[in-house]
Amino acid sequence: MIRILLSIAFIILFSCSSAFAQTSRDVVPLSHQAFLFEDSKGDAQLNLSSGFESLLENYEFAPLTGSTNLGYKQMPHWVLTEVPAVAKKGKWWLEYGYPLMDSINVFVATKDQGWQLIGSTGDIQPFHTRQYFSPRFYFKLPNEATHILIRLQTLGSMQLPLRLLSDQYLDSHSNMEQFLYGLFFGALLIMIFYNLFIYAMSLDRAHLYYVSLIAAITIFMSAVTGYGAIYMWPKHVDWVNQHIQPMSVGLCLLFVVLFSRRVLAIQSFNKILDKLLLIQGWLSVGLVVGGAALPYRVMAQATAIWPIVVVVTIVYSGFLAFKLRQQGSFLFLLAWGSGLFGALLFSAQMQGWIPNNFITQNSLKLGIILNVTFLSFSLVTNIQKLRQEKANLEKEAKENYQLALVDALTGVPNRRAFDERLEVELERCRRDKTNIALLMIDVDFFKNFNDSYGHQQGDDTLIRVALIMRNCLRRPTDMLFRYGGEEFSVILADTDHEGALNTANRIMEAIQGLCIPHKDSPFKQVTVSIGLAVAENANINSEEFIQFADEALYKAKGEGRNQVVYEDCGQSAVVNIGKYFKNTPKDTV
């Protein structure tokens, strides 16, 4: 329900901004009657003692026709225009509507005096240089002004959104704009905290990646709308505005890749595509590092082009998943298809390839709204999928319990299931001539734990330990069993000693990560000891196999516990590889 309400809020926000964007009699566009001079050498010094006509004659001013977006041009541009008659009465403001302009100087001419500088600011200048509290740039016009001359220079896209606003209209326009953007960023923050809560409850990394993605999007939108310079980094405008865009874009793309690989399980149906996405994720990290170290003029083109490359790959991944009829893939495809379309329009508009209008200006915002909305519903589908999987597991557990194959406390297979499975896996590995590994796991000082904390707390601890150990197993064929009491076992078919050691170490680290207090243990927290045996080609019977693993476990306990001891079933030597696990905190709160 929360996701639906936020989605509706996003759509209403965009609709309101669309209606608000329309002009009125208090708004006078200037672009259609302006003249433009492109200083290709970057050193032109206009004679500001000359009048309007002289400037047109002496310099290469040309009527500004067509698009007001000139693309990425770093040389200075001069705009010359006449103040319309309607703006010569009352109080009027000149608005330059692109918040990412690095430097903007405004001169006005009157009948009695020559050109006078009335404002000098830019997004890399301190915020106090602005005449009006807004991410856009506003300059108050003298009543006697007849002409306006503007000098613009930036390392980004050169855009010319110029218009005059009446004093009354500017106040209402600014208030409404800040209100709408407040809704926009507020909705993003709600999505962040809501999904962070979902992640804390489910520990599903898809939600963590989604939260990180929205956070990066929020930072990026704060930069491109200019609100970041007002509220987030007002004292560091110069450095941040030079570096924040490529850094935030790189972070967005990194979490896009991680989220997509997780939700679509791309590795399960296309390993080459999965590796390609991993490479793109690392290159996106490079964009973050490059954005922090290099000036924006070096990173500008990469910041504009690289997102399209990554999102095209993501859309293709969603298309393949949709063909395979993966649950939630259609919403995922809609989300990134909308995001790609908005990004393409915005990038083309920034490059100056298409006209600068309301649709192209807001294409990225609309794409983000649709993207976040559809991804939110996609995550709902993912949650439903997890719930269905949980329901299926519960049903399977219930059936197994009726057959006395599941431990009632921990929910994992019991000793009877272990005996049957071990015989089956030994036979299969002997037939396939592959290795098999067996882990015997014992919770250290568990009797003391029960005596100190009670049997109910002991049961809860066994449940948590079993759950975390099951999560440490990577393959469907890896099986965890409750062997008896506080002892567990793991069968790892088709596994050599190196893979088995990795699994054992992963289990120990995960259990230590639970940080369950145990005051009667020398480690001050719940730990386990693990005995490990590996049989080459499974050339061993089950009783001998269990005996080797048990002997390794007894040696691990005898040498101080909280460690792994490995024993090769073909040799008598025992190798202790778990000493470093003794370096645990002396106390855990």
JSON list of C-alpha atoms in Angstrom, two decimals, residues 280-487:
[
{"chain": "A", "resi": 280, "resn": "GLN", "atom": "CA", "xyz": [30.43, -2.54, -16.34]},
{"chain": "A", "resi": 281, "resn": "GLY", "atom": "CA", "xyz": [30.03, -2.37, -12.57]},
{"chain": "A", "resi": 282, "resn": "TRP", "atom": "CA", "xyz": [33.80, -2.07, -12.11]},
{"chain": "A", "resi": 283, "resn": "LEU", "atom": "CA", "xyz": [34.00, 0.54, -14.86]},
{"chain": "A", "resi": 284, "resn": "SER", "atom": "CA", "xyz": [31.27, 2.47, -13.05]},
{"chain": "A", "resi": 285, "resn": "VAL", "atom": "CA", "xyz": [33.46, 2.39, -9.95]},
{"chain": "A", "resi": 286, "resn": "GLY", "atom": "CA", "xyz": [36.16, 3.86, -12.20]},
{"chain": "A", "resi": 287, "resn": "LEU", "atom": "CA", "xyz": [33.74, 6.63, -13.12]},
{"chain": "A", "resi": 288, "resn": "VAL", "atom": "CA", "xyz": [33.31, 7.39, -9.41]},
{"chain": "A", "resi": 289, "resn": "VAL", "atom": "CA", "xyz": [37.07, 7.48, -8.84]},
{"chain": "A", "resi": 290, "resn": "GLY", "atom": "CA", "xyz": [37.68, 9.50, -12.02]},
{"chain": "A", "resi": 291, "resn": "GLY", "atom": "CA", "xyz": [34.92, 11.91, -11.07]},
{"chain": "A", "resi": 292, "resn": "ALA", "atom": "CA", "xyz": [36.56, 12.53, -7.71]},
{"chain": "A", "resi": 293, "resn": "ALA", "atom": "CA", "xyz": [40.07, 12.96, -9.11]},
{"chain": "A", "resi": 294, "resn": "LEU", "atom": "CA", "xyz": [39.58, 14.59, -12.53]},
{"chain": "A", "resi": 295, "resn": "PRO", "atom": "CA", "xyz": [37.96, 17.91, -13.50]},
{"chain": "A", "resi": 296, "resn": "TYR", "atom": "CA", "xyz": [34.47, 17.85, -14.96]},
{"chain": "A", "resi": 297, "resn": "ARG", "atom": "CA", "xyz": [35.64, 18.91, -18.42]},
{"chain": "A", "resi": 298, "resn": "VAL", "atom": "CA", "xyz": [37.44, 15.57, -18.69]},
{"chain": "A", "resi": 299, "resn": "MET", "atom": "CA", "xyz": [34.52, 13.50, -17.34]},
{"chain": "A", "resi": 300, "resn": "ALA", "atom": "CA", "xyz": [31.58, 15.36, -18.96]},
{"chain": "A", "resi": 301, "resn": "GLN", "atom": "CA", "xyz": [31.22, 13.19, -22.06]},
{"chain": "A", "resi": 302, "resn": "ALA", "atom": "CA", "xyz": [31.70, 9.93, -20.12]},
{"chain": "A", "resi": 303, "resn": "THR", "atom": "CA", "xyz": [29.08, 11.03, -17.62]},
{"chain": "A", "resi": 304, "resn": "ALA", "atom": "CA", "xyz": [26.60, 11.60, -20.44]},
{"chain": "A", "resi": 305, "resn": "ILE", "atom": "CA", "xyz": [27.32, 8.51, -22.58]},
{"chain": "A", "resi": 306, "resn": "TRP", "atom": "CA", "xyz": [28.26, 5.72, -20.15]},
{"chain": "A", "resi": 307, "resn": "PRO", "atom": "CA", "xyz": [24.82, 5.52, -18.42]},
{"chain": "A", "resi": 308, "resn": "ILE", "atom": "CA", "xyz": [23.20, 4.76, -21.77]},
{"chain": "A", "resi": 309, "resn": "VAL", "atom": "CA", "xyz": [25.61, 1.88, -22.39]},
{"chain": "A", "resi": 310, "resn": "VAL", "atom": "CA", "xyz": [24.91, 0.33, -18.98]},
{"chain": "A", "resi": 311, "resn": "VAL", "atom": "CA", "xyz": [21.15, 0.81, -19.10]},
{"chain": "A", "resi": 312, "resn": "VAL", "atom": "CA", "xyz": [20.97, -0.72, -22.61]},
{"chain": "A", "resi": 313, "resn": "THR", "atom": "CA", "xyz": [22.69, -3.82, -21.19]},
{"chain": "A", "resi": 314, "resn": "ILE", "atom": "CA", "xyz": [20.26, -3.84, -18.25]},
{"chain": "A", "resi": 315, "resn": "VAL", "atom": "CA", "xyz": [17.25, -3.57, -20.59]},
{"chain": "A", "resi": 316, "resn": "TYR", "atom": "CA", "xyz": [18.62, -6.42, -22.69]},
{"chain": "A", "resi": 317, "resn": "SER", "atom": "CA", "xyz": [19.02, -8.52, -19.53]},
{"chain": "A", "resi": 318, "resn": "GLY", "atom": "CA", "xyz": [15.43, -7.77, -18.57]},
{"chain": "A", "resi": 319, "resn": "PHE", "atom": "CA", "xyz": [14.30, -8.77, -22.06]},
{"chain": "A", "resi": 320, "resn": "LEU", "atom": "CA", "xyz": [16.07, -12.14, -21.81]},
{"chain": "A", "resi": 321, "resn": "ALA", "atom": "CA", "xyz": [14.57, -12.72, -18.36]},
{"chain": "A", "resi": 322, "resn": "PHE", "atom": "CA", "xyz": [11.14, -11.83, -19.74]},
{"chain": "A", "resi": 323, "resn": "LYS", "atom": "CA", "xyz": [11.57, -14.36, -22.57]},
{"chain": "A", "resi": 324, "resn": "LEU", "atom": "CA", "xyz": [12.36, -16.97, -19.94]},
{"chain": "A", "resi": 325, "resn": "ARG", "atom": "CA", "xyz": [9.19, -15.88, -18.09]},
{"chain": "A", "resi": 326, "resn": "GLN", "atom": "CA", "xyz": [10.96, -15.05, -14.86]},
{"chain": "A", "resi": 327, "resn": "GLN", "atom": "CA", "xyz": [8.64, -13.65, -12.21]},
{"chain": "A", "resi": 328, "resn": "GLY", "atom": "CA", "xyz": [8.81, -9.84, -12.01]},
{"chain": "A", "resi": 329, "resn": "SER", "atom": "CA", "xyz": [10.83, -9.50, -15.23]},
{"chain": "A", "resi": 330, "resn": "PHE", "atom": "CA", "xyz": [8.06, -7.61, -17.06]},
{"chain": "A", "resi": 331, "resn": "LEU", "atom": "CA", "xyz": [7.94, -4.87, -14.42]},
{"chain": "A", "resi": 332, "resn": "PHE", "atom": "CA", "xyz": [11.73, -4.80, -14.39]},
{"chain": "A", "resi": 333, "resn": "LEU", "atom": "CA", "xyz": [11.77, -4.36, -18.16]},
{"chain": "A", "resi": 334, "resn": "LEU", "atom": "CA", "xyz": [9.18, -1.56, -17.95]},
{"chain": "A", "resi": 335, "resn": "ALA", "atom": "CA", "xyz": [11.22, 0.17, -15.24]},
{"chain": "A", "resi": 336, "resn": "TRP", "atom": "CA", "xyz": [14.51, 0.24, -17.11]},
{"chain": "A", "resi": 337, "resn": "GLY", "atom": "CA", "xyz": [12.87, 0.76, -20.48]},
{"chain": "A", "resi": 338, "resn": "SER", "atom": "CA", "xyz": [11.31, 3.95, -19.06]},
{"chain": "A", "resi": 339, "resn": "GLY", "atom": "CA", "xyz": [14.61, 4.90, -17.45]},
{"chain": "A", "resi": 340, "resn": "LEU", "atom": "CA", "xyz": [16.49, 4.33, -20.71]},
{"chain": "A", "resi": 341, "resn": "PHE", "atom": "CA", "xyz": [14.01, 6.40, -22.71]},
{"chain": "A", "resi": 342, "resn": "GLY", "atom": "CA", "xyz": [14.21, 9.27, -20.23]},
{"chain": "A", "resi": 343, "resn": "ALA", "atom": "CA", "xyz": [18.02, 9.07, -20.10]},
{"chain": "A", "resi": 344, "resn": "LEU", "atom": "CA", "xyz": [18.28, 9.04, -23.91]},
{"chain": "A", "resi": 345, "resn": "LEU", "atom": "CA", "xyz": [16.07, 12.11, -24.26]},
{"chain": "A", "resi": 346, "resn": "PHE", "atom": "CA", "xyz": [17.91, 13.94, -21.49]},
{"chain": "A", "resi": 347, "resn": "SER", "atom": "CA", "xyz": [21.35, 13.06, -22.85]},
{"chain": "A", "resi": 348, "resn": "ALA", "atom": "CA", "xyz": [20.36, 14.05, -26.39]},
{"chain": "A", "resi": 349, "resn": "GLN", "atom": "CA", "xyz": [19.01, 17.33, -25.05]},
{"chain": "A", "resi": 350, "resn": "MET", "atom": "CA", "xyz": [22.23, 17.95, -23.10]},
{"chain": "A", "resi": 351, "resn": "GLN", "atom": "CA", "xyz": [24.27, 17.20, -26.22]},
{"chain": "A", "resi": 352, "resn": "GLY", "atom": "CA", "xyz": [22.15, 19.66, -28.20]},
{"chain": "A", "resi": 353, "resn": "TRP", "atom": "CA", "xyz": [20.91, 17.00, -30.63]},
{"chain": "A", "resi": 354, "resn": "ILE", "atom": "CA", "xyz": [17.20, 17.63, -29.97]},
{"chain": "A", "resi": 355, "resn": "PRO", "atom": "CA", "xyz": [15.27, 20.82, -29.04]},
{"chain": "A", "resi": 356, "resn": "ASN", "atom": "CA", "xyz": [15.18, 22.04, -25.48]},
{"chain": "A", "resi": 357, "resn": "ASN", "atom": "CA", "xyz": [11.53, 22.00, -24.37]},
{"chain": "A", "resi": 358, "resn": "PHE", "atom": "CA", "xyz": [9.45, 20.97, -21.37]},
{"chain": "A", "resi": 359, "resn": "ILE", "atom": "CA", "xyz": [9.39, 17.29, -22.33]},
{"chain": "A", "resi": 360, "resn": "THR", "atom": "CA", "xyz": [13.14, 16.96, -22.96]},
{"chain": "A", "resi": 361, "resn": "GLN", "atom": "CA", "xyz": [14.00, 19.07, -19.90]},
{"chain": "A", "resi": 362, "resn": "ASN", "atom": "CA", "xyz": [11.91, 16.83, -17.64]},
{"chain": "A", "resi": 363, "resn": "SER", "atom": "CA", "xyz": [12.53, 13.53, -19.44]},
{"chain": "A", "resi": 364, "resn": "LEU", "atom": "CA", "xyz": [15.10, 12.40, -16.87]},
{"chain": "A", "resi": 365, "resn": "LYS", "atom": "CA", "xyz": [12.83, 13.27, -13.96]},
{"chain": "A", "resi": 366, "resn": "LEU", "atom": "CA", "xyz": [9.91, 11.43, -15.55]},
{"chain": "A", "resi": 367, "resn": "GLY", "atom": "CA", "xyz": [12.16, 8.48, -16.36]},
{"chain": "A", "resi": 368, "resn": "ILE", "atom": "CA", "xyz": [13.30, 8.33, -12.73]},
{"chain": "A", "resi": 369, "resn": "ILE", "atom": "CA", "xyz": [9.71, 8.54, -11.48]},
{"chain": "A", "resi": 370, "resn": "LEU", "atom": "CA", "xyz": [8.62, 5.66, -13.71]},
{"chain": "A", "resi": 371, "resn": "ASN", "atom": "CA", "xyz": [11.79, 3.71, -12.98]},
{"chain": "A", "resi": 372, "resn": "VAL", "atom": "CA", "xyz": [11.47, 3.96, -9.20]},
{"chain": "A", "resi": 373, "resn": "THR", "atom": "CA", "xyz": [7.73, 3.20, -9.39]},
{"chain": "A", "resi": 374, "resn": "PHE", "atom": "CA", "xyz": [8.05, 0.08, -11.54]},
{"chain": "A", "resi": 375, "resn": "LEU", "atom": "CA", "xyz": [11.11, -1.16, -9.61]},
{"chain": "A", "resi": 376, "resn": "SER", "atom": "CA", "xyz": [9.14, -0.76, -6.41]},
{"chain": "A", "resi": 377, "resn": "PHE", "atom": "CA", "xyz": [6.40, -2.99, -7.78]},
{"chain": "A", "resi": 378, "resn": "SER", "atom": "CA", "xyz": [9.07, -5.38, -9.07]},
{"chain": "A", "resi": 379, "resn": "LEU", "atom": "CA", "xyz": [10.41, -5.69, -5.54]},
{"chain": "A", "resi": 380, "resn": "VAL", "atom": "CA", "xyz": [6.87, -6.41, -4.35]},
{"chain": "A", "resi": 381, "resn": "THR", "atom": "CA", "xyz": [6.83, -9.27, -6.83]},
{"chain": "A", "resi": 382, "resn": "ASN", "atom": "CA", "xyz": [10.19, -10.40, -5.50]},
{"chain": "A", "resi": 383, "resn": "ILE", "atom": "CA", "xyz": [8.84, -10.37, -1.95]},
{"chain": "A", "resi": 384, "resn": "GLN", "atom": "CA", "xyz": [5.84, -12.39, -3.08]},
{"chain": "A", "resi": 385, "resn": "LYS", "atom": "CA", "xyz": [8.23, -14.83, -4.74]},
{"chain": "A", "resi": 386, "resn": "LEU", "atom": "CA", "xyz": [10.22, -15.17, -1.51]},
{"chain": "A", "resi": 387, "resn": "ARG", "atom": "CA", "xyz": [7.01, -15.66, 0.45]},
{"chain": "A", "resi": 388, "resn": "GLN", "atom": "CA", "xyz": [5.92, -18.34, -1.97]},
{"chain": "A", "resi": 389, "resn": "GLU", "atom": "CA", "xyz": [9.30, -20.04, -1.67]},
{"chain": "A", "resi": 390, "resn": "LYS", "atom": "CA", "xyz": [9.01, -19.85, 2.10]},
{"chain": "A", "resi": 391, "resn": "ALA", "atom": "CA", "xyz": [5.51, -21.33, 1.94]},
{"chain": "A", "resi": 392, "resn": "ASN", "atom": "CA", "xyz": [6.77, -24.14, -0.25]},
{"chain": "A", "resi": 393, "resn": "LEU", "atom": "CA", "xyz": [9.65, -24.80, 2.14]},
{"chain": "A", "resi": 394, "resn": "GLU", "atom": "CA", "xyz": [7.26, -24.84, 5.09]},
{"chain": "A", "resi": 395, "resn": "LYS", "atom": "CA", "xyz": [5.02, -27.27, 3.25]},
{"chain": "A", "resi": 396, "resn": "GLU", "atom": "CA", "xyz": [7.99, -29.45, 2.40]},
{"chain": "A", "resi": 397, "resn": "ALA", "atom": "CA", "xyz": [9.26, -29.25, 5.98]},
{"chain": "A", "resi": 398, "resn": "LYS", "atom": "CA", "xyz": [5.86, -30.29, 7.28]},
{"chain": "A", "resi": 399, "resn": "GLU", "atom": "CA", "xyz": [5.75, -33.27, 4.95]},
{"chain": "A", "resi": 400, "resn": "ASN", "atom": "CA", "xyz": [9.27, -34.26, 5.91]},
{"chain": "A", "resi": 401, "resn": "TYR", "atom": "CA", "xyz": [8.44, -33.88, 9.57]},
{"chain": "A", "resi": 402, "resn": "GLN", "atom": "CA", "xyz": [5.58, -36.31, 9.15]},
{"chain": "A", "resi": 403, "resn": "LEU", "atom": "CA", "xyz": [8.12, -38.73, 7.74]},
{"chain": "A", "resi": 404, "resn": "ALA", "atom": "CA", "xyz": [10.42, -38.05, 10.72]},
{"chain": "A", "resi": 405, "resn": "LEU", "atom": "CA", "xyz": [13.13, -36.62, 8.48]},
{"chain": "A", "resi": 406, "resn": "VAL", "atom": "CA", "xyz": [13.17, -33.05, 9.80]},
{"chain": "A", "resi": 407, "resn": "ASP", "atom": "CA", "xyz": [14.32, -31.81, 13.17]},
{"chain": "A", "resi": 408, "resn": "ALA", "atom": "CA", "xyz": [11.33, -30.17, 14.84]},
{"chain": "A", "resi": 409, "resn": "LEU", "atom": "CA", "xyz": [13.37, -27.48, 16.59]},
{"chain": "A", "resi": 410, "resn": "THR", "atom": "CA", "xyz": [15.71, -26.16, 13.91]},
{"chain": "A", "resi": 411, "resn": "GLY", "atom": "CA", "xyz": [13.77, -27.14, 10.79]},
{"chain": "A", "resi": 412, "resn": "VAL", "atom": "CA", "xyz": [16.79, -28.81, 9.19]},
{"chain": "A", "resi": 413, "resn": "PRO", "atom": "CA", "xyz": [16.96, -32.54, 8.30]},
{"chain": "A", "resi": 414, "resn": "ASN", "atom": "CA", "xyz": [17.69, -34.81, 11.25]},
{"chain": "A", "resi": 415, "resn": "ARG", "atom": "CA", "xyz": [20.00, -37.78, 11.92]},
{"chain": "A", "resi": 416, "resn": "ARG", "atom": "CA", "xyz": [17.78, -40.22, 10.03]},
{"chain": "A", "resi": 417, "resn": "ALA", "atom": "CA", "xyz": [17.81, -38.01, 6.97]},
{"chain": "A", "resi": 418, "resn": "PHE", "atom": "CA", "xyz": [21.58, -37.63, 7.33]},
{"chain": "A", "resi": 419, "resn": "ASP", "atom": "CA", "xyz": [22.16, -41.39, 7.30]},
{"chain": "A", "resi": 420, "resn": "GLU", "atom": "CA", "xyz": [20.04, -41.86, 4.21]},
{"chain": "A", "resi": 421, "resn": "ARG", "atom": "CA", "xyz": [21.52, -38.91, 2.34]},
{"chain": "A", "resi": 422, "resn": "LEU", "atom": "CA", "xyz": [25.12, -39.85, 3.15]},
{"chain": "A", "resi": 423, "resn": "GLU", "atom": "CA", "xyz": [24.65, -43.33, 1.68]},
{"chain": "A", "resi": 424, "resn": "VAL", "atom": "CA", "xyz": [23.09, -41.87, -1.48]},
{"chain": "A", "resi": 425, "resn": "GLU", "atom": "CA", "xyz": [25.82, -39.26, -1.96]},
{"chain": "A", "resi": 426, "resn": "LEU", "atom": "CA", "xyz": [28.64, -41.73, -1.31]},
{"chain": "A", "resi": 427, "resn": "GLU", "atom": "CA", "xyz": [27.23, -44.06, -3.91]},
{"chain": "A", "resi": 428, "resn": "ARG", "atom": "CA", "xyz": [26.79, -41.28, -6.45]},
{"chain": "A", "resi": 429, "resn": "CYS", "atom": "CA", "xyz": [30.30, -39.87, -5.89]},
{"chain": "A", "resi": 430, "resn": "ARG", "atom": "CA", "xyz": [31.82, -43.36, -6.18]},
{"chain": "A", "resi": 431, "resn": "ARG", "atom": "CA", "xyz": [29.98, -43.80, -9.47]},
{"chain": "A", "resi": 432, "resn": "ASP", "atom": "CA", "xyz": [31.10, -40.37, -10.78]},
{"chain": "A", "resi": 433, "resn": "LYS", "atom": "CA", "xyz": [34.60, -40.77, -9.29]},
{"chain": "A", "resi": 434, "resn": "THR", "atom": "CA", "xyz": [34.40, -37.44, -7.45]},
{"chain": "A", "resi": 435, "resn": "ASN", "atom": "CA", "xyz": [35.42, -36.38, -3.96]},
{"chain": "A", "resi": 436, "resn": "ILE", "atom": "CA", "xyz": [33.05, -35.93, -1.07]},
{"chain": "A", "resi": 437, "resn": "ALA", "atom": "CA", "xyz": [33.49, -33.93, 2.14]},
{"chain": "A", "resi": 438, "resn": "LEU", "atom": "CA", "xyz": [31.87, -34.24, 5.55]},
{"chain": "A", "resi": 439, "resn": "LEU", "atom": "CA", "xyz": [31.77, -31.55, 8.27]},
{"chain": "A", "resi": 440, "resn": "MET", "atom": "CA", "xyz": [30.97, -32.41, 11.87]},
{"chain": "A", "resi": 441, "resn": "ILE", "atom": "CA", "xyz": [30.12, -29.21, 13.76]},
{"chain": "A", "resi": 442, "resn": "ASP", "atom": "CA", "xyz": [29.76, -28.81, 17.53]},
{"chain": "A", "resi": 443, "resn": "VAL", "atom": "CA", "xyz": [28.60, -25.69, 19.40]},
{"chain": "A", "resi": 444, "resn": "ASP", "atom": "CA", "xyz": [31.34, -24.92, 21.94]},
{"chain": "A", "resi": 445, "resn": "PHE", "atom": "CA", "xyz": [30.54, -25.08, 25.67]},
{"chain": "A", "resi": 446, "resn": "PHE", "atom": "CA", "xyz": [26.83, -25.48, 24.94]},
{"chain": "A", "resi": 447, "resn": "LYS", "atom": "CA", "xyz": [26.02, -27.22, 28.22]},
{"chain": "A", "resi": 448, "resn": "ASN", "atom": "CA", "xyz": [27.47, -24.24, 30.09]},
{"chain": "A", "resi": 449, "resn": "PHE", "atom": "CA", "xyz": [25.38, -21.96, 27.87]},
{"chain": "A", "resi": 450, "resn": "ASN", "atom": "CA", "xyz": [22.18, -23.83, 28.81]},
{"chain": "A", "resi": 451, "resn": "ASP", "atom": "CA", "xyz": [23.09, -23.75, 32.50]},
{"chain": "A", "resi": 452, "resn": "SER", "atom": "CA", "xyz": [23.69, -19.97, 32.38]},
{"chain": "A", "resi": 453, "resn": "TYR", "atom": "CA", "xyz": [20.93, -18.79, 30.07]},
{"chain": "A", "resi": 454, "resn": "GLY", "atom": "CA", "xyz": [18.29, -21.50, 30.23]},
{"chain": "A", "resi": 455, "resn": "HIS", "atom": "CA", "xyz": [17.11, -24.13, 27.80]},
{"chain": "A", "resi": 456, "resn": "GLN", "atom": "CA", "xyz": [14.74, -21.78, 25.97]},
{"chain": "A", "resi": 457, "resn": "GLN", "atom": "CA", "xyz": [17.60, -19.44, 25.15]},
{"chain": "A", "resi": 458, "resn": "GLY", "atom": "CA", "xyz": [19.65, -22.49, 24.20]},
{"chain": "A", "resi": 459, "resn": "ASP", "atom": "CA", "xyz": [16.94, -23.65, 21.78]},
{"chain": "A", "resi": 460, "resn": "ASP", "atom": "CA", "xyz": [16.72, -20.18, 20.24]},
{"chain": "A", "resi": 461, "resn": "THR", "atom": "CA", "xyz": [20.50, -20.17, 19.77]},
{"chain": "A", "resi": 462, "resn": "LEU", "atom": "CA", "xyz": [20.43, -23.55, 18.04]},
{"chain": "A", "resi": 463, "resn": "ILE", "atom": "CA", "xyz": [17.75, -22.24, 15.67]},
{"chain": "A", "resi": 464, "resn": "ARG", "atom": "CA", "xyz": [19.83, -19.16, 14.79]},
{"chain": "A", "resi": 465, "resn": "VAL", "atom": "CA", "xyz": [22.99, -21.20, 14.37]},
{"chain": "A", "resi": 466, "resn": "ALA", "atom": "CA", "xyz": [21.22, -23.67, 12.08]},
{"chain": "A", "resi": 467, "resn": "LEU", "atom": "CA", "xyz": [19.75, -20.85, 10.00]},
{"chain": "A", "resi": 468, "resn": "ILE", "atom": "CA", "xyz": [23.06, -19.06, 9.52]},
{"chain": "A", "resi": 469, "resn": "MET", "atom": "CA", "xyz": [24.84, -22.31, 8.64]},
{"chain": "A", "resi": 470, "resn": "ARG", "atom": "CA", "xyz": [22.20, -23.16, 6.05]},
{"chain": "A", "resi": 471, "resn": "ASN", "atom": "CA", "xyz": [22.66, -19.72, 4.52]},
{"chain": "A", "resi": 472, "resn": "CYS", "atom": "CA", "xyz": [26.39, -20.40, 4.20]},
{"chain": "A", "resi": 473, "resn": "LEU", "atom": "CA", "xyz": [25.80, -23.31, 1.83]},
{"chain": "A", "resi": 474, "resn": "ARG", "atom": "CA", "xyz": [26.03, -22.22, -1.79]},
{"chain": "A", "resi": 475, "resn": "ARG", "atom": "CA", "xyz": [24.81, -25.20, -3.82]},
{"chain": "A", "resi": 476, "resn": "PRO", "atom": "CA", "xyz": [21.49, -27.04, -3.78]},
{"chain": "A", "resi": 477, "resn": "THR", "atom": "CA", "xyz": [23.37, -30.31, -3.21]},
{"chain": "A", "resi": 478, "resn": "ASP", "atom": "CA", "xyz": [25.06, -29.01, -0.03]},
{"chain": "A", "resi": 479, "resn": "MET", "atom": "CA", "xyz": [23.02, -30.26, 2.92]},
{"chain": "A", "resi": 480, "resn": "LEU", "atom": "CA", "xyz": [22.94, -29.36, 6.63]},
{"chain": "A", "resi": 481, "resn": "PHE", "atom": "CA", "xyz": [21.70, -31.83, 9.24]},
{"chain": "A", "resi": 482, "resn": "ARG", "atom": "CA", "xyz": [21.14, -31.77, 12.98]},
{"chain": "A", "resi": 483, "resn": "TYR", "atom": "CA", "xyz": [23.21, -34.75, 14.04]},
{"chain": "A", "resi": 484, "resn": "GLY", "atom": "CA", "xyz": [22.09, -34.63, 17.66]},
{"chain": "A", "resi": 485, "resn": "GLY", "atom": "CA", "xyz": [21.98, -32.18, 20.57]},
{"chain": "A", "resi": 486, "resn": "GLU", "atom": "CA", "xyz": [24.26, -29.29, 19.77]},
{"chain": "A", "resi": 487, "resn": "GLU", "atom": "CA", "xyz": [26.02, -31.18, 16.98]}
]
